[in-house]
Short mmCIF file of C-alpha atoms in Angstrom, two decimals:
data_model
loop_
_atom_site.label_atom_id
_atom_site.label_comp_id
_atom_site.label_asym_id
_atom_site.label_seq_id
_atom_site.Cartn_x
_atom_site.Cartn_y
_atom_site.Cartn_z
CA ALA A 1 -22.31 -19.16 -11.22
CA GLN A 2 -24.54 -16.18 -11.57
CA THR A 3 -25.68 -15.15 -15.02
CA VAL A 4 -27.35 -11.98 -16.24
CA THR A 5 -29.43 -11.93 -19.43
CA GLN A 6 -30.51 -8.93 -21.44
CA SER A 7 -32.66 -10.19 -24.29
CA GLN A 8 -33.06 -6.89 -26.14
CA PRO A 9 -29.89 -6.00 -28.08
CA GLU A 10 -31.47 -2.75 -29.29
CA MET A 11 -34.42 -0.59 -28.33
CA SER A 12 -35.77 2.65 -29.70
CA VAL A 13 -37.93 5.30 -28.04
CA GLN A 14 -39.26 8.67 -29.08
CA GLU A 15 -38.26 11.70 -27.10
CA ALA A 16 -40.58 12.29 -24.11
CA GLU A 17 -41.92 8.74 -24.25
CA THR A 18 -41.34 5.88 -21.83
CA VAL A 19 -39.25 2.79 -22.48
CA THR A 20 -38.56 -0.36 -20.47
CA LEU A 21 -35.36 -2.37 -20.72
CA SER A 22 -35.48 -5.98 -19.59
CA CYS A 23 -33.06 -7.95 -17.46
CA THR A 24 -33.24 -11.38 -15.91
CA TYR A 25 -30.68 -13.12 -13.75
CA ASP A 26 -29.99 -16.49 -12.30
CA THR A 27 -28.67 -17.02 -8.79
CA SER A 28 -28.97 -19.35 -5.83
CA GLU A 29 -28.25 -16.57 -3.36
CA SER A 30 -31.00 -14.89 -1.36
CA ASP A 31 -29.14 -11.66 -0.67
CA TYR A 32 -27.62 -9.69 -3.53
CA TYR A 33 -27.59 -6.37 -5.32
CA LEU A 34 -28.62 -5.32 -8.79
CA PHE A 35 -27.45 -2.35 -10.81
CA TRP A 36 -28.09 -0.60 -14.08
CA TYR A 37 -25.13 1.13 -15.70
CA LYS A 38 -25.23 3.51 -18.66
CA GLN A 39 -22.43 3.70 -21.21
CA PRO A 40 -22.71 6.69 -23.57
CA PRO A 41 -20.51 7.00 -26.67
CA SER A 42 -17.75 8.43 -24.48
CA ARG A 43 -17.35 4.86 -23.10
CA GLN A 44 -17.59 6.05 -19.52
CA MET A 45 -19.60 3.67 -17.30
CA ILE A 46 -22.14 5.56 -15.20
CA LEU A 47 -24.27 4.10 -12.43
CA VAL A 48 -27.95 4.76 -13.12
CA ILE A 49 -29.71 2.97 -10.28
CA ARG A 50 -29.23 0.17 -7.74
CA GLN A 51 -31.57 -2.22 -5.94
CA GLU A 52 -31.00 -4.30 -2.81
CA ALA A 53 -32.67 -7.70 -3.06
CA TYR A 54 -33.91 -7.57 0.53
CA LYS A 55 -35.90 -4.41 -0.19
CA GLN A 56 -39.37 -4.93 -1.59
CA GLN A 57 -39.73 -1.31 -2.65
CA ASN A 58 -38.58 -0.59 -6.17
CA ALA A 59 -35.73 1.90 -6.47
CA THR A 60 -36.33 5.25 -8.17
CA GLU A 61 -33.90 7.93 -9.32
CA ASN A 62 -35.65 10.87 -10.96
CA ARG A 63 -36.83 9.63 -14.39
CA PHE A 64 -35.37 6.17 -13.85
CA SER A 65 -37.14 3.43 -11.94
CA VAL A 66 -36.93 -0.32 -11.71
CA ASN A 67 -39.45 -3.14 -11.55
CA PHE A 68 -37.81 -5.73 -9.32
CA GLN A 69 -39.53 -9.10 -9.22
CA LYS A 70 -37.43 -11.29 -6.93
CA ALA A 71 -39.37 -14.51 -7.41
CA ALA A 72 -39.18 -14.16 -11.18
CA LYS A 73 -35.54 -12.98 -10.99
CA SER A 74 -36.39 -10.02 -13.13
CA PHE A 75 -35.01 -6.48 -12.91
CA SER A 76 -36.27 -4.13 -15.61
CA LEU A 77 -35.38 -0.46 -16.02
CA LYS A 78 -38.03 2.10 -16.92
CA ILE A 79 -36.99 5.44 -18.36
CA SER A 80 -39.73 8.05 -18.33
CA ASP A 81 -39.81 11.25 -20.38
CA SER A 82 -36.90 10.01 -22.51
CA GLN A 83 -34.32 12.58 -23.52
CA LEU A 84 -31.76 12.61 -26.33
CA GLY A 85 -29.04 12.30 -23.69
CA ASP A 86 -30.44 8.94 -22.63
CA ALA A 87 -29.16 7.36 -25.85
CA ALA A 88 -26.50 4.88 -24.74
CA MET A 89 -25.72 1.25 -23.99
CA TYR A 90 -27.39 0.07 -20.81
CA PHE A 91 -25.97 -2.80 -18.80
CA CYS A 92 -27.69 -4.73 -16.07
CA ALA A 93 -25.33 -6.07 -13.40
CA TYR A 94 -25.51 -8.46 -10.46
CA ARG A 95 -23.39 -8.49 -7.32
CA GLY A 96 -23.60 -11.21 -4.71
CA ASN A 97 -23.22 -10.86 -0.98
CA THR A 98 -21.28 -14.01 -0.18
CA GLY A 99 -17.76 -15.23 -0.64
CA THR A 100 -14.53 -13.38 -0.37
CA ALA A 101 -15.07 -11.12 -3.32
CA SER A 102 -17.98 -9.09 -4.46
CA LYS A 103 -17.82 -9.47 -8.22
CA LEU A 104 -19.98 -7.56 -10.64
CA THR A 105 -21.46 -9.78 -13.35
CA PHE A 106 -22.81 -7.94 -16.38
CA GLY A 107 -25.37 -8.70 -19.03
CA THR A 108 -24.64 -8.22 -22.72
CA GLY A 109 -26.25 -4.80 -22.86
CA THR A 110 -29.11 -3.03 -24.63
CA ARG A 111 -28.41 -0.18 -27.03
CA LEU A 112 -31.06 2.51 -26.62
CA GLN A 113 -31.78 4.95 -29.41
CA VAL A 114 -33.80 8.08 -28.75
CA THR A 115 -35.52 9.66 -31.74
CA LEU A 116 -37.13 13.05 -32.23
CA ASN B 1 -10.12 13.50 -7.32
CA ALA B 2 -9.05 11.67 -10.46
CA GLY B 3 -11.07 8.53 -9.60
CA VAL B 4 -9.90 5.60 -11.72
CA THR B 5 -7.25 6.28 -14.33
CA GLN B 6 -6.16 3.84 -17.01
CA THR B 7 -2.96 4.08 -19.00
CA PRO B 8 -2.72 4.01 -22.00
CA LYS B 9 -6.03 4.94 -23.67
CA PHE B 10 -5.14 3.38 -27.03
CA ARG B 11 -2.55 0.86 -28.14
CA VAL B 12 -1.77 -1.20 -31.21
CA LEU B 13 0.32 -4.34 -30.71
CA LYS B 14 1.75 -6.89 -33.05
CA THR B 15 0.98 -10.53 -32.41
CA GLY B 16 3.41 -11.91 -29.88
CA GLN B 17 4.32 -8.59 -28.30
CA SER B 18 3.82 -7.96 -24.63
CA MET B 19 2.42 -4.98 -22.77
CA THR B 20 1.12 -3.86 -19.40
CA LEU B 21 -2.01 -1.83 -18.75
CA LEU B 22 -1.95 0.29 -15.64
CA CYS B 23 -4.93 1.12 -13.48
CA ALA B 24 -4.66 3.62 -10.65
CA GLN B 25 -7.36 4.67 -8.19
CA ASP B 26 -7.22 7.37 -5.55
CA MET B 27 -10.31 6.41 -3.54
CA ASN B 28 -8.59 3.89 -1.22
CA HIS B 29 -10.84 1.12 -2.54
CA GLU B 30 -10.10 -2.45 -1.51
CA TYR B 31 -11.46 -4.14 -4.61
CA MET B 32 -10.17 -3.71 -8.13
CA TYR B 33 -11.23 -5.41 -11.34
CA TRP B 34 -10.21 -5.82 -14.95
CA TYR B 35 -12.93 -6.37 -17.56
CA ARG B 36 -12.88 -6.69 -21.30
CA GLN B 37 -15.75 -5.44 -23.46
CA ASP B 38 -16.48 -7.01 -26.82
CA PRO B 39 -19.47 -6.31 -29.10
CA GLY B 40 -22.50 -8.35 -28.11
CA MET B 41 -20.76 -9.85 -25.08
CA GLY B 42 -21.02 -7.17 -22.44
CA LEU B 43 -18.25 -6.82 -19.89
CA ARG B 44 -16.48 -10.00 -18.90
CA LEU B 45 -14.31 -10.23 -15.80
CA ILE B 46 -10.68 -11.12 -16.46
CA HIS B 47 -9.07 -10.90 -13.01
CA TYR B 48 -9.84 -9.13 -9.79
CA SER B 49 -8.24 -8.27 -6.47
CA VAL B 50 -9.73 -7.95 -3.01
CA GLY B 51 -6.72 -6.23 -1.52
CA GLU B 52 -3.05 -5.41 -1.82
CA GLY B 53 -1.03 -8.49 -2.69
CA THR B 54 -4.05 -10.63 -3.64
CA THR B 55 -5.43 -11.53 -7.06
CA ALA B 56 -7.95 -14.02 -8.40
CA LYS B 57 -9.19 -15.28 -11.75
CA GLY B 58 -12.43 -14.14 -13.30
CA GLU B 59 -14.38 -15.56 -16.24
CA VAL B 60 -11.77 -15.12 -18.98
CA PRO B 61 -8.28 -15.14 -17.39
CA ASP B 62 -6.34 -17.06 -20.04
CA GLY B 63 -3.55 -15.08 -21.67
CA TYR B 64 -3.51 -12.40 -18.95
CA ASN B 65 -1.66 -11.89 -15.69
CA VAL B 66 -2.18 -9.29 -13.00
CA SER B 67 -0.41 -7.85 -10.02
CA ARG B 68 -1.41 -5.62 -7.15
CA LEU B 69 1.72 -4.65 -5.31
CA LYS B 70 0.21 -1.39 -4.07
CA LYS B 71 -3.37 -0.86 -2.97
CA GLN B 72 -3.96 1.95 -5.45
CA ASN B 73 -2.59 0.15 -8.53
CA PHE B 74 -3.75 -2.89 -10.47
CA LEU B 75 -1.68 -3.99 -13.46
CA LEU B 76 -2.90 -6.17 -16.33
CA GLY B 77 -0.24 -7.89 -18.41
CA LEU B 78 -0.37 -9.56 -21.79
CA GLU B 79 2.73 -11.71 -22.19
CA SER B 80 2.21 -12.68 -25.83
CA ALA B 81 -0.61 -10.75 -27.46
CA ALA B 82 -3.02 -12.51 -29.81
CA PRO B 83 -5.62 -11.03 -32.21
CA SER B 84 -8.35 -12.53 -29.96
CA GLN B 85 -7.26 -10.07 -27.28
CA THR B 86 -8.32 -7.13 -29.40
CA SER B 87 -10.89 -5.46 -27.16
CA VAL B 88 -11.69 -2.52 -24.95
CA TYR B 89 -10.36 -3.06 -21.44
CA PHE B 90 -11.92 -1.48 -18.38
CA CYS B 91 -10.56 -1.22 -14.90
CA ALA B 92 -12.93 -0.68 -11.98
CA SER B 93 -12.64 -0.28 -8.24
CA SER B 94 -15.03 -0.36 -5.31
CA TRP B 95 -15.34 -0.66 -1.57
CA GLY B 96 -15.74 -4.18 -0.25
CA SER B 97 -19.42 -3.77 0.60
CA PRO B 98 -21.50 -5.32 -2.19
CA ASN B 99 -24.08 -2.54 -2.29
CA THR B 100 -21.50 0.06 -3.21
CA GLU B 101 -20.97 1.48 -6.66
CA ALA B 102 -18.06 0.35 -8.80
CA PHE B 103 -16.15 3.21 -10.38
CA PHE B 104 -14.74 2.65 -13.85
CA GLY B 105 -11.82 4.01 -15.77
CA GLN B 106 -12.28 5.45 -19.23
CA GLY B 107 -11.19 2.26 -20.97
CA THR B 108 -8.22 1.20 -23.10
CA ARG B 109 -8.79 0.29 -26.72
CA LEU B 110 -6.28 -2.41 -27.64
CA THR B 111 -5.81 -3.70 -31.16
CA VAL B 112 -3.61 -6.71 -31.85
CA VAL B 113 -2.59 -7.11 -35.49
#
């Protein structure tokens, strides 16, 4: 079974600075997809960024980018120019490409605080 | 579009009571999921469905049952609630392609006393 590990329960960053959230995963599949979701205090789950394992180029969405290291099974999220609105829980998620169902497996989350 | 709607948003149950959580999506998605979120444990998959009339167990299925009689609805049932089922429950739906985004409901906070 696939597992997703987020080893940083909490992180803090000053406004306008850069922060990196870590995520590692374990899988025997060669083709899969990785996601970062944001959960603000409203509880709504919001997709931040996605990465296809077959793509070598790291995904980027405005201030959010990933460092995808397939051999190391690592998928970190970098937030540049942090804003107060970035304060939230961040979940890393894995989705395989085989079998009859495409399940999303989540890590335990990292709570990000943004300070002035 | 409403997206994914969960009913109810909050509920308090006594131990042993039963209840059903309703999830409705209007995006014609094939896949639907029920997760529970507990502090320090992330989101854990309870049950899921890959299409109308089909359901399957996830990581933590014990104490829950599900049904998907219509494509747009996915019901989660607790037959005899226990305090260990106190949690926030999320429903999600997606297309069958694995690279597609899963859309989540706003969550249901359930307390079992």
